[in-house]
Short mmCIF file of N, CA and C in Angstrom, two decimals:
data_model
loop_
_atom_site.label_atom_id
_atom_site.label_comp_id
_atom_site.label_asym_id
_atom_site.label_seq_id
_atom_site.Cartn_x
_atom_site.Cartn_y
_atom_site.Cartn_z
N UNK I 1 -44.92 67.17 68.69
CA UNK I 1 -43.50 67.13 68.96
C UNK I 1 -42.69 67.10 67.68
N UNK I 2 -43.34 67.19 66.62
CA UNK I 2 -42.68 67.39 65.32
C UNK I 2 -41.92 68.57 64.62
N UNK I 3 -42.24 69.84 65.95
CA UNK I 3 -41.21 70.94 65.58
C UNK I 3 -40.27 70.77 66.87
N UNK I 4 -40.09 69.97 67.22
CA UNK I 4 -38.73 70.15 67.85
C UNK I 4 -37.51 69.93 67.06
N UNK I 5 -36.48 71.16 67.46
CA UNK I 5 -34.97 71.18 67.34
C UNK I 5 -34.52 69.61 67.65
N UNK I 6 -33.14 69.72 67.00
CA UNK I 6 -32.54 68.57 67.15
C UNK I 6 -32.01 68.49 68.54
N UNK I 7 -31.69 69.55 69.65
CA UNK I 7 -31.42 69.22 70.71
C UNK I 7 -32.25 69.10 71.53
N UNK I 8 -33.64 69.24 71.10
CA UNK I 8 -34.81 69.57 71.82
C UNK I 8 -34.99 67.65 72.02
N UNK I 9 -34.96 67.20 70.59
CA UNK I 9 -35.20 65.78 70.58
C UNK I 9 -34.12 64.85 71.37
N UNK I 10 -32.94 65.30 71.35
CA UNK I 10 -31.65 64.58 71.65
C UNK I 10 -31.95 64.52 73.52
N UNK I 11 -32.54 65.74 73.52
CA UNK I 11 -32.73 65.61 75.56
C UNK I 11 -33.67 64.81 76.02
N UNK I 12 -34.60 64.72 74.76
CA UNK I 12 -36.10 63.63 75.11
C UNK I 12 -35.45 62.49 75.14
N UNK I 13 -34.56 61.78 74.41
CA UNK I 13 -34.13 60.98 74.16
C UNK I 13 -33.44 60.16 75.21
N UNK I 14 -32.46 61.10 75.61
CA UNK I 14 -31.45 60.76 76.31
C UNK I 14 -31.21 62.34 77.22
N UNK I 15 -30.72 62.20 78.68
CA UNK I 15 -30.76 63.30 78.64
C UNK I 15 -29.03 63.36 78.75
N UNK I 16 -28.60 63.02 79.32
CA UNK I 16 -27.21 62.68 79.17
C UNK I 16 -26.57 63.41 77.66
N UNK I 17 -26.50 62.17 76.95
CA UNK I 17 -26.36 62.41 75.23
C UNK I 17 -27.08 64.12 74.73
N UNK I 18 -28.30 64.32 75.20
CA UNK I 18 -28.92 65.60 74.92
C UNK I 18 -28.25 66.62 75.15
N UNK I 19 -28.02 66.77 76.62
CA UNK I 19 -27.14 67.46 77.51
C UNK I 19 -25.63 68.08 76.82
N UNK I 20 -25.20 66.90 76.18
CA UNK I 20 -23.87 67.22 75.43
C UNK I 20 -24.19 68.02 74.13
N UNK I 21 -25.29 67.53 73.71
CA UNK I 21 -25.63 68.45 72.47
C UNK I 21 -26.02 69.70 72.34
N UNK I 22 -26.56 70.07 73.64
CA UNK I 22 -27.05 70.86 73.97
C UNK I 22 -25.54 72.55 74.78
N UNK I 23 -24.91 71.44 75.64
CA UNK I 23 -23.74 72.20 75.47
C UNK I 23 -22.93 73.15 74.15
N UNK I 24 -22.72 71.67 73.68
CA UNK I 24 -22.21 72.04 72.04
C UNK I 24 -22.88 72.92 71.42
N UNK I 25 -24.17 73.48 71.50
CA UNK I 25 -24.67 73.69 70.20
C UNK I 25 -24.93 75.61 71.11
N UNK I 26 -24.86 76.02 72.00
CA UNK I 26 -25.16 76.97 72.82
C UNK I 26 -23.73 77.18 73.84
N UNK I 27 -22.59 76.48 74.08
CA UNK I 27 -21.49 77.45 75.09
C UNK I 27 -21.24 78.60 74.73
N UNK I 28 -20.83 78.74 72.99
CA UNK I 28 -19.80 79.55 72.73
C UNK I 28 -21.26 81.08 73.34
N UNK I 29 -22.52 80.99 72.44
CA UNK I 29 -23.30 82.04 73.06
C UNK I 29 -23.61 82.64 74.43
N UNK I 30 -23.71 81.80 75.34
CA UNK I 30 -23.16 81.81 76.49
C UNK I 30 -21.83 81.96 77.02
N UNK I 31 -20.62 81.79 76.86
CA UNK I 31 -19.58 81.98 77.40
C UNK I 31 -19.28 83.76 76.64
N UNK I 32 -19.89 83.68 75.43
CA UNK I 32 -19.23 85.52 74.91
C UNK I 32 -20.23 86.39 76.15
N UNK I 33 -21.85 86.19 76.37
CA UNK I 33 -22.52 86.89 76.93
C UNK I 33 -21.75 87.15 78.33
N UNK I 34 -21.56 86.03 78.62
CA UNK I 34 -20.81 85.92 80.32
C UNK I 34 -19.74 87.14 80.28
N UNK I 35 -18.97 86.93 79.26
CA UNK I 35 -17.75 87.85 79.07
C UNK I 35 -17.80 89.01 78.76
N UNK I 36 -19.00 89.59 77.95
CA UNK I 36 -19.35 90.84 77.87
C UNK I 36 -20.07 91.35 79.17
N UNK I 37 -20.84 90.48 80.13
CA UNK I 37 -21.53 90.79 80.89
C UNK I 37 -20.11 91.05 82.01
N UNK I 38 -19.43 90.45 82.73
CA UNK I 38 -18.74 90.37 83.67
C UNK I 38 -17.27 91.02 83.25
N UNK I 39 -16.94 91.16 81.84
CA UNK I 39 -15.60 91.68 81.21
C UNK I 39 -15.01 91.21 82.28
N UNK I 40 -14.47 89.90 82.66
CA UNK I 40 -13.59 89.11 82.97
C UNK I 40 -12.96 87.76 82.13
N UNK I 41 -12.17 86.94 82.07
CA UNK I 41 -12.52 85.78 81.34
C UNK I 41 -12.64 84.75 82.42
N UNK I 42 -11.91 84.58 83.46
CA UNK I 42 -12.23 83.97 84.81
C UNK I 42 -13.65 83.81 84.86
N UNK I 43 -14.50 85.00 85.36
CA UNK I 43 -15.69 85.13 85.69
C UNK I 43 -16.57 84.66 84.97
N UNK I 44 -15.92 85.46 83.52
CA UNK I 44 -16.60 84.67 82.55
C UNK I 44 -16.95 82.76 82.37
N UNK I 45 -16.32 82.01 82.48
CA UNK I 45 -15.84 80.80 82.59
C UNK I 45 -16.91 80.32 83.55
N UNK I 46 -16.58 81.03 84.88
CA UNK I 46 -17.08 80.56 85.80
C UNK I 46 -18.41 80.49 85.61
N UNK I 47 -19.47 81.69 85.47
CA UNK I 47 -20.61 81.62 85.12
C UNK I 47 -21.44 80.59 83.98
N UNK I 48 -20.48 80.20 83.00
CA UNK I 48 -20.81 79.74 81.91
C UNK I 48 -20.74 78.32 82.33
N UNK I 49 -19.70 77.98 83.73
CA UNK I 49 -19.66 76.47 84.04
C UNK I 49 -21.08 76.33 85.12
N UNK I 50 -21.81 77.53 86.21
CA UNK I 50 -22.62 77.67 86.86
C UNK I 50 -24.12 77.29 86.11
N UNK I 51 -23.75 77.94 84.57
CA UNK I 51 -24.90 78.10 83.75
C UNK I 51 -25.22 76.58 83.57
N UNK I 52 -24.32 75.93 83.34
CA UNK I 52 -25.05 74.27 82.48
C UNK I 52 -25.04 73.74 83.80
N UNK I 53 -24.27 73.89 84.57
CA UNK I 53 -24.49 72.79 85.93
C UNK I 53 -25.77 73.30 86.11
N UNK I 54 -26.46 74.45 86.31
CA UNK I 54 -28.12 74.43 86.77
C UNK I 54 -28.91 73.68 85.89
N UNK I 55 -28.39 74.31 84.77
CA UNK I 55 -29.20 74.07 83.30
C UNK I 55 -29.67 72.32 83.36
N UNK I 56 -28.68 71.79 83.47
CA UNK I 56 -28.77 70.11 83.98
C UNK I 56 -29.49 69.90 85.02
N UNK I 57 -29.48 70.41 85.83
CA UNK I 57 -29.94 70.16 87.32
C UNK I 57 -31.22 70.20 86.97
N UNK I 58 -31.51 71.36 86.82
CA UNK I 58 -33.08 71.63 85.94
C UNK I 58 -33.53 70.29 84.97
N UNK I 59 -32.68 70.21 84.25
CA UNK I 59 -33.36 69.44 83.17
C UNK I 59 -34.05 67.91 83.77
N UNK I 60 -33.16 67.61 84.87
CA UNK I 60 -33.32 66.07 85.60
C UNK I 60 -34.52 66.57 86.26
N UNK I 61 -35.02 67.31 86.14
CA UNK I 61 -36.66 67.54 87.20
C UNK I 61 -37.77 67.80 86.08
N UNK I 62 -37.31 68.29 85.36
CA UNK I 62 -38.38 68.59 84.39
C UNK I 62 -39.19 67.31 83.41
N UNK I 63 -40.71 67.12 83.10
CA UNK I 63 -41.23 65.91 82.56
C UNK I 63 -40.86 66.45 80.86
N UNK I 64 -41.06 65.12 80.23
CA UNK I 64 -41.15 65.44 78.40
C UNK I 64 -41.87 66.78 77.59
N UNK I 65 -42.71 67.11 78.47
CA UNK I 65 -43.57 68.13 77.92
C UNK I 65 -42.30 69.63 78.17
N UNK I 66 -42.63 69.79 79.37
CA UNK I 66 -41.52 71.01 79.89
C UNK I 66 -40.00 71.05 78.86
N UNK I 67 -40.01 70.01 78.94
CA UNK I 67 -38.63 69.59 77.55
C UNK I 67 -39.04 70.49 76.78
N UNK I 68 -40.34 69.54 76.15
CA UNK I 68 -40.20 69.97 74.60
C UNK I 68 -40.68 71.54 74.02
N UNK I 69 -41.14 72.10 75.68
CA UNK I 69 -41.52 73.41 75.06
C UNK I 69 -40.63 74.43 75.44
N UNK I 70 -39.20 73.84 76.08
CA UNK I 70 -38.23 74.79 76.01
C UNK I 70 -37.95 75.70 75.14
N UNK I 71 -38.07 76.56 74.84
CA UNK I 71 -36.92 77.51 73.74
C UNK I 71 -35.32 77.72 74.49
N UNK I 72 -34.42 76.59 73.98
CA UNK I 72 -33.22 76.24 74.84
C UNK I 72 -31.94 77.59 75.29
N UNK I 73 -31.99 78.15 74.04
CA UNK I 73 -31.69 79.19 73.83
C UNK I 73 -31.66 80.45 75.03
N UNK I 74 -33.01 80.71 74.57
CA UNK I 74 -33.26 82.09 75.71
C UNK I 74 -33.06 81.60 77.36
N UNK I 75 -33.91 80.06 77.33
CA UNK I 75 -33.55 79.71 78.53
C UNK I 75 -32.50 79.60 79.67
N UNK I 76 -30.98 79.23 78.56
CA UNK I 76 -29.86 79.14 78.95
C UNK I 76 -29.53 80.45 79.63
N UNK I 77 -29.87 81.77 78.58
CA UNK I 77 -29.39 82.77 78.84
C UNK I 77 -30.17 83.65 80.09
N UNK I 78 -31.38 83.12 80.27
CA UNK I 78 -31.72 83.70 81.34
C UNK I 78 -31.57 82.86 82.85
N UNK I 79 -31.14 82.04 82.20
CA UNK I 79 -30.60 81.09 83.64
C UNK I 79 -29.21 81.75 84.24
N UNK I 80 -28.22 82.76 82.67
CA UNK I 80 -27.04 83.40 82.87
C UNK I 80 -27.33 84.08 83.60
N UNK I 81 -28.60 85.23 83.64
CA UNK I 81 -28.65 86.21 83.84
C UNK I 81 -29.24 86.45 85.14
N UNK I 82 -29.91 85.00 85.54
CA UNK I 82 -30.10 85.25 87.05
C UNK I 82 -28.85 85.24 88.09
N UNK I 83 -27.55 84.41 87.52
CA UNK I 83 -26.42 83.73 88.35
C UNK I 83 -25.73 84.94 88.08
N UNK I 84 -25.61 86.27 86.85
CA UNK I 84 -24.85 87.11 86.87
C UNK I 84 -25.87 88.39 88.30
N UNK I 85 -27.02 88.50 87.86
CA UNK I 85 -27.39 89.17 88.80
C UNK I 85 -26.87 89.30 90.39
N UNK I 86 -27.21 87.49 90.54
CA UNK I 86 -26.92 87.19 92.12
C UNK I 86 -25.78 87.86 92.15
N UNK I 87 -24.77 87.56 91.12
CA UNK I 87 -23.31 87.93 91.55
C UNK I 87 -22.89 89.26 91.86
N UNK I 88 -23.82 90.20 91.20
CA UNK I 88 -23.70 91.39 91.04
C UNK I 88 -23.98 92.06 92.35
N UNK I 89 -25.23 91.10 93.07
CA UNK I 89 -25.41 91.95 94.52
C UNK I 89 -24.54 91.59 95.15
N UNK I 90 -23.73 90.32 94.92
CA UNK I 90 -22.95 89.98 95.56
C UNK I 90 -21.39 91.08 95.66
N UNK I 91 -21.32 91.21 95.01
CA UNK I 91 -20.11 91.71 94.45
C UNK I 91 -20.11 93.38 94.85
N UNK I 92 -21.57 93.84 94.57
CA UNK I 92 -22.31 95.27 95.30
C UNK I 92 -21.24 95.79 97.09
N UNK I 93 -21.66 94.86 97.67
CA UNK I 93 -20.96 94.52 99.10
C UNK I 93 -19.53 95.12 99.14
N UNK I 94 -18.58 94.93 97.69
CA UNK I 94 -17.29 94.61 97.64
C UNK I 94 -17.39 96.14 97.07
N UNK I 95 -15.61 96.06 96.95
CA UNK I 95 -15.35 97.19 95.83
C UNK I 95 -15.15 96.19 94.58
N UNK I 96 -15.63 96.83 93.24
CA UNK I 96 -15.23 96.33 91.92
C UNK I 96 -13.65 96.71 91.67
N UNK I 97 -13.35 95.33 91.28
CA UNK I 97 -11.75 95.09 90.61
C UNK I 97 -11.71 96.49 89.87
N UNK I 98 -10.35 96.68 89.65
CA UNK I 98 -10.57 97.15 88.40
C UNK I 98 -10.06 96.06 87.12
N UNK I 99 -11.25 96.17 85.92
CA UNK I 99 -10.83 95.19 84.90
C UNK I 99 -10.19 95.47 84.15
N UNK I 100 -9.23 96.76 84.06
CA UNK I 100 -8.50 96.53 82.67
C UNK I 100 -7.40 95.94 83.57
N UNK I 101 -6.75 95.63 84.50
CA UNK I 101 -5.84 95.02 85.35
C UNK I 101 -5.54 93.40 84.55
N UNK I 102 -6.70 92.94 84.27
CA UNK I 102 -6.69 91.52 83.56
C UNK I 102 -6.98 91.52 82.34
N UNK I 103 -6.72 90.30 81.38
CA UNK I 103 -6.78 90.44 79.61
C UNK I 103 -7.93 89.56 79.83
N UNK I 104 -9.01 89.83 78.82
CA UNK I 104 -9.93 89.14 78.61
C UNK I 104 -10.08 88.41 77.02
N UNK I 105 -8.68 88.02 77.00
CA UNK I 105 -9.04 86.86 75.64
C UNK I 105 -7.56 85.85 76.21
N UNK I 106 -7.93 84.39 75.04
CA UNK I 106 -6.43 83.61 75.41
C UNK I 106 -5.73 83.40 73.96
N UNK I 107 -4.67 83.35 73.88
CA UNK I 107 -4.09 83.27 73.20
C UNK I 107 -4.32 82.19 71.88
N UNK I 108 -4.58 82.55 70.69
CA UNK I 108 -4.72 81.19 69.82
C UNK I 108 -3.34 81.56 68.81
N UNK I 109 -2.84 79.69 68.92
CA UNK I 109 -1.77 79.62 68.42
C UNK I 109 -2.43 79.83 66.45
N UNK I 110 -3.31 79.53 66.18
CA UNK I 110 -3.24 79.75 64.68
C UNK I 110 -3.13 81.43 64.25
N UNK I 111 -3.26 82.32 65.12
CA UNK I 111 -3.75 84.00 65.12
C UNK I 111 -2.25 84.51 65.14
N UNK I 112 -1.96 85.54 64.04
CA UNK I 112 -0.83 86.19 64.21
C UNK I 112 -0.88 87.07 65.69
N UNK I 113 0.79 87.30 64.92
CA UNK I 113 0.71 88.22 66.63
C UNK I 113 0.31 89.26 66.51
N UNK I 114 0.31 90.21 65.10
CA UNK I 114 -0.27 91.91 64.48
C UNK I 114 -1.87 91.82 65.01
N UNK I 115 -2.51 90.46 64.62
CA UNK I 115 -3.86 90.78 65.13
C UNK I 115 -4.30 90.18 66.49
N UNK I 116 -3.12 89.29 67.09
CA UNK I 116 -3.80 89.02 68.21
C UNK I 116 -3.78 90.46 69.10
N UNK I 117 -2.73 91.06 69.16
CA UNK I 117 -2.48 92.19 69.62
C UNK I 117 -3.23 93.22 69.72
N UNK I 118 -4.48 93.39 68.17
CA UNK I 118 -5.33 93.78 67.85
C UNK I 118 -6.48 93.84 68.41
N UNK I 119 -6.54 92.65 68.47
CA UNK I 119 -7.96 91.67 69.13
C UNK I 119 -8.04 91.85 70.28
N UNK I 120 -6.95 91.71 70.97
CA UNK I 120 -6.76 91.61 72.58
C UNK I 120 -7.31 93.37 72.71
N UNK I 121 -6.52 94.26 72.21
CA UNK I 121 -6.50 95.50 72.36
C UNK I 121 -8.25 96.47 72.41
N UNK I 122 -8.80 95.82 71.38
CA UNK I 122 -10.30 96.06 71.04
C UNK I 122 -10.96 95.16 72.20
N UNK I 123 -10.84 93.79 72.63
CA UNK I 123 -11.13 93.38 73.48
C UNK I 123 -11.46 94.09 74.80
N UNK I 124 -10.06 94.60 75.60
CA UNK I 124 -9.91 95.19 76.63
C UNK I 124 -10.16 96.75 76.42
N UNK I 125 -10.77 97.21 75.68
CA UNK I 125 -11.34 98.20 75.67
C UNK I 125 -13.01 98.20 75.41
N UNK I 126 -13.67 96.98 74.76
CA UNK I 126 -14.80 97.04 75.01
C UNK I 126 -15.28 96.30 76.30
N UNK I 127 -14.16 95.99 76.73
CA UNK I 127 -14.73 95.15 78.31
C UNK I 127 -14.53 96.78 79.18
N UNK I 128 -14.05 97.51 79.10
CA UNK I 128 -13.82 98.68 79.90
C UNK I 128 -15.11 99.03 79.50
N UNK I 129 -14.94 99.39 78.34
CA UNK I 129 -16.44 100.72 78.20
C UNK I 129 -17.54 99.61 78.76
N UNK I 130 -17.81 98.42 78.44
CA UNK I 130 -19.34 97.89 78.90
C UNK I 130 -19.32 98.05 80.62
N UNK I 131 -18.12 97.63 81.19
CA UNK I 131 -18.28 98.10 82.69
C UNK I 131 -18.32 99.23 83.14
N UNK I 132 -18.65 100.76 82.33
CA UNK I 132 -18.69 101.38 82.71
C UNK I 132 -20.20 101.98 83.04
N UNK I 133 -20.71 100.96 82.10
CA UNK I 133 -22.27 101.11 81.74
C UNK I 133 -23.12 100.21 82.96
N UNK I 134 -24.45 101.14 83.37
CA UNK I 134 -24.86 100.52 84.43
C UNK I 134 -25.66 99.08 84.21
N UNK I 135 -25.58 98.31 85.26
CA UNK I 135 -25.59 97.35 84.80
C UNK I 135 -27.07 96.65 84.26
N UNK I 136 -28.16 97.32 83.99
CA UNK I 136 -29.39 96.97 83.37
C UNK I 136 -29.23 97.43 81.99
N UNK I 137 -28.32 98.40 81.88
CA UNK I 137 -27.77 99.12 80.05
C UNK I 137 -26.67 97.74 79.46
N UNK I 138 -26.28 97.54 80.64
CA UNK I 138 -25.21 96.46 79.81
C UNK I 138 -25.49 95.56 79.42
N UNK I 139 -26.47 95.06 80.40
CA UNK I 139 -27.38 93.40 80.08
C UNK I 139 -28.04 93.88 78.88
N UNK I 140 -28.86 94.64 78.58
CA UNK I 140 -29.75 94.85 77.51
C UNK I 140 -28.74 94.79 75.86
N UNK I 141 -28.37 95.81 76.07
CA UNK I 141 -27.12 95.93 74.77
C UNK I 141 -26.26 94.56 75.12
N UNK I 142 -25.65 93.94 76.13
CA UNK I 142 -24.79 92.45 75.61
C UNK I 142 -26.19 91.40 75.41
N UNK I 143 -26.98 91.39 75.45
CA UNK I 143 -28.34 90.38 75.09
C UNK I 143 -28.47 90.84 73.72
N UNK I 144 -28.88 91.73 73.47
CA UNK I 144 -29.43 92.53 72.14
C UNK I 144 -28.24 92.43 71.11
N UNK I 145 -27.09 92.53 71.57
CA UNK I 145 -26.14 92.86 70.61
C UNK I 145 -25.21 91.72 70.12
N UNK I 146 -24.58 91.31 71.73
CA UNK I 146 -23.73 90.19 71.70
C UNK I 146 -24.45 88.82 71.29
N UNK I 147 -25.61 88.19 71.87
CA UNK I 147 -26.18 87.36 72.11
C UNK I 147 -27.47 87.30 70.81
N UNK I 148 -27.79 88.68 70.06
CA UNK I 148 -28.42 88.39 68.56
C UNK I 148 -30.09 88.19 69.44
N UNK I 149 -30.29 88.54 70.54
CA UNK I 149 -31.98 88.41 71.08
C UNK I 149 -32.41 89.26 70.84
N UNK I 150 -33.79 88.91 70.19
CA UNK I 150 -34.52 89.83 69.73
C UNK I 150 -35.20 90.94 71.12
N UNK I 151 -36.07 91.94 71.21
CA UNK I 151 -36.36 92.22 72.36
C UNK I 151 -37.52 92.04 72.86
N UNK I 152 -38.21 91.05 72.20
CA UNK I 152 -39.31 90.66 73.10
C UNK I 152 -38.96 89.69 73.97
N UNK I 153 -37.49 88.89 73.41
CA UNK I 153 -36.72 87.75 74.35
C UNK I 153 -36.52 88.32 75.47
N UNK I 154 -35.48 89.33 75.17
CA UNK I 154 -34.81 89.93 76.40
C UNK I 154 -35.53 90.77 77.47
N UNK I 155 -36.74 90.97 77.39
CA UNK I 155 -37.60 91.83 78.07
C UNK I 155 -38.51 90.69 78.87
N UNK I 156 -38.38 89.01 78.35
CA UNK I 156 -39.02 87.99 78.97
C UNK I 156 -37.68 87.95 80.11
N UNK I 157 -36.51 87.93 79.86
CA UNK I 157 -35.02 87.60 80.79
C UNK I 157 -35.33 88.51 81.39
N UNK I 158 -34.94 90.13 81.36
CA UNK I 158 -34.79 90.78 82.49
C UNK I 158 -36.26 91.01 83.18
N UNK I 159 -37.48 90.63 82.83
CA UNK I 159 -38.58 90.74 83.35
C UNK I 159 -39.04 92.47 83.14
N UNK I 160 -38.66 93.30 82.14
CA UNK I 160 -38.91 94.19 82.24
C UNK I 160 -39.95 94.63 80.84
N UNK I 161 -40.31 95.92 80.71
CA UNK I 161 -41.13 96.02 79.44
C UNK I 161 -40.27 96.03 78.17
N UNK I 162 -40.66 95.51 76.84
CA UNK I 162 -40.05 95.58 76.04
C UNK I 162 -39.68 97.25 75.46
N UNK I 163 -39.97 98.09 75.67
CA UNK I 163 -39.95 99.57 75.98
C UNK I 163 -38.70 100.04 76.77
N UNK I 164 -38.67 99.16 77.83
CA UNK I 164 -37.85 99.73 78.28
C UNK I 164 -36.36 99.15 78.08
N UNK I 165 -36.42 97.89 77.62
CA UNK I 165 -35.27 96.60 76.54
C UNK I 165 -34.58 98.25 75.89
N UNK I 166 -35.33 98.94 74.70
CA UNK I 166 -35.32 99.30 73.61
C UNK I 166 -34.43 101.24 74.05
N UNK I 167 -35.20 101.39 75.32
CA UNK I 167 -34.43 102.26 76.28
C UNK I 167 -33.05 102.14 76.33
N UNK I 168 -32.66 100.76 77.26
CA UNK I 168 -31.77 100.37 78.04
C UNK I 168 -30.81 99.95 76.74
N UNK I 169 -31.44 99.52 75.94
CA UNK I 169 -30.23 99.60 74.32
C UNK I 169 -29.57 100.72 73.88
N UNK I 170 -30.81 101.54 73.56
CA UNK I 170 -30.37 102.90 72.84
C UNK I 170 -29.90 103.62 73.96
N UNK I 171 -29.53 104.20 75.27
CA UNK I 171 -29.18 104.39 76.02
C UNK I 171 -27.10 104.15 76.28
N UNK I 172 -27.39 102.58 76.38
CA UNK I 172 -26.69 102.23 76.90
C UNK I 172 -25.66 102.58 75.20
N UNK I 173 -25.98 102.08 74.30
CA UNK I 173 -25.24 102.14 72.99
C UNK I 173 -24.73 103.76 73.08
N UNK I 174 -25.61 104.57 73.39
CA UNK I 174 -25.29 106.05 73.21
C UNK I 174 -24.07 106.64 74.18
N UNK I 175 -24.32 105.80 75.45
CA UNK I 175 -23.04 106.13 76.34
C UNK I 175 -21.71 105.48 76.33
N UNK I 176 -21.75 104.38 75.44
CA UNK I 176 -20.94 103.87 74.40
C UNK I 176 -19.87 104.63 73.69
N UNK I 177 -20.82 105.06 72.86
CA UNK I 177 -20.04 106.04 72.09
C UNK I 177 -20.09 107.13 72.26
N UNK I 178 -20.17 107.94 73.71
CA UNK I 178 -19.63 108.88 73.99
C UNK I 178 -18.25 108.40 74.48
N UNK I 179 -18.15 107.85 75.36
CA UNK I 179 -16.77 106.69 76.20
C UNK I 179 -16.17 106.71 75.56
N UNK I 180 -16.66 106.14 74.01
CA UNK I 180 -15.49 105.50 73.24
C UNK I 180 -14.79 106.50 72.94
N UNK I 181 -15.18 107.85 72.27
CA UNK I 181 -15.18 108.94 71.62
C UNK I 181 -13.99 109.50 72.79
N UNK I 182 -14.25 109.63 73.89
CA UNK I 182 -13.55 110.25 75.20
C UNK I 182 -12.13 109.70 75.01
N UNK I 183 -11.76 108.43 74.56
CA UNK I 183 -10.59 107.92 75.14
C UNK I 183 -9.65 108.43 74.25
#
């Protein structure tokens, strides 16, 4: 137990206290994935509040060992990626919003207005192009890209071959920048 992370130790410890550290040290990676995945910020939110409420739930069942051989990280994110899935069949049923209808950033008072304007603008255009991309291209490229997972990670999340991770990247990146190129 001497290579455990500091949040790895903080959950053995306490799980409570852990729990918070564990938040802290992994939302922001989780809440961007959510947001690239769903290009909502609502949705986004929502998933990212779905993500730790399991994530906890989980953790209160699991013994010291299961703890300590978490890799907290990937775990979180594939805990995202089952609750974005569900949502997705869910949502299958429906017609899709359209998302450029909504802004997917919030306002920070320290950010001028030349670049919030900026930001927002690049924002709502890479939330367009990723929803245009199907949604096993999007997960791969927002895991791979947004989220910094390597692809033997992301091929453990979507359960698929790392071959086809490397597909669903170069693929999805390529129809990218045709999109982008189009507008």
């Amino acid at each position: 137990m001497d290579c455990l992370d500091p949040v790895q130790k903080a959950l053995l410890d306490d799980l409570d206290a852990g729990f918070a550290e564990l938040y802290g040290a992994h939302r922001d990676v989780v809440f961007s994935t959510a947001l690239r995945l769903s290009g909502r910020w609502a949705d986004a939110e929502d998933l990212t509040a779905e993500t730790f409420l399991r994530a906890y739930r989980a953790l209160a069942g699991y013994d010291r060992e299961r703890v300590a051989a978490l890799r907290t990280r990937p775990w979180l994110l594939t805990i995202l990626m089952n609750i974005w899935r569900n949502c997705a069949r869910a949502r299958s049923r429906k017609p899709p919003p359209d998302l450029r209808e909504e802004p997917v950033d919030v306002v920070d008072a320290r950010e001028g207005v030349e670049d919030a304007a900026v930001r927002r603008e690049t924002g709502e255009e890479l939330a367009g192009l990723l929803a245009l991309l199907p949604d096993e291209q999007r997960a791969a490229v927002v895991l791979r890209h947004v989220a910094d997972l390597p692809v033997s990670e992301i091929a453990t999340m979507l359960r698929i071959p790392q071959g086809t991770v490397k597909s669903h990247v170069s693929r999805g990146l390529k129809r990218l920048r045709a999109l982008g190129g189009a507008r």
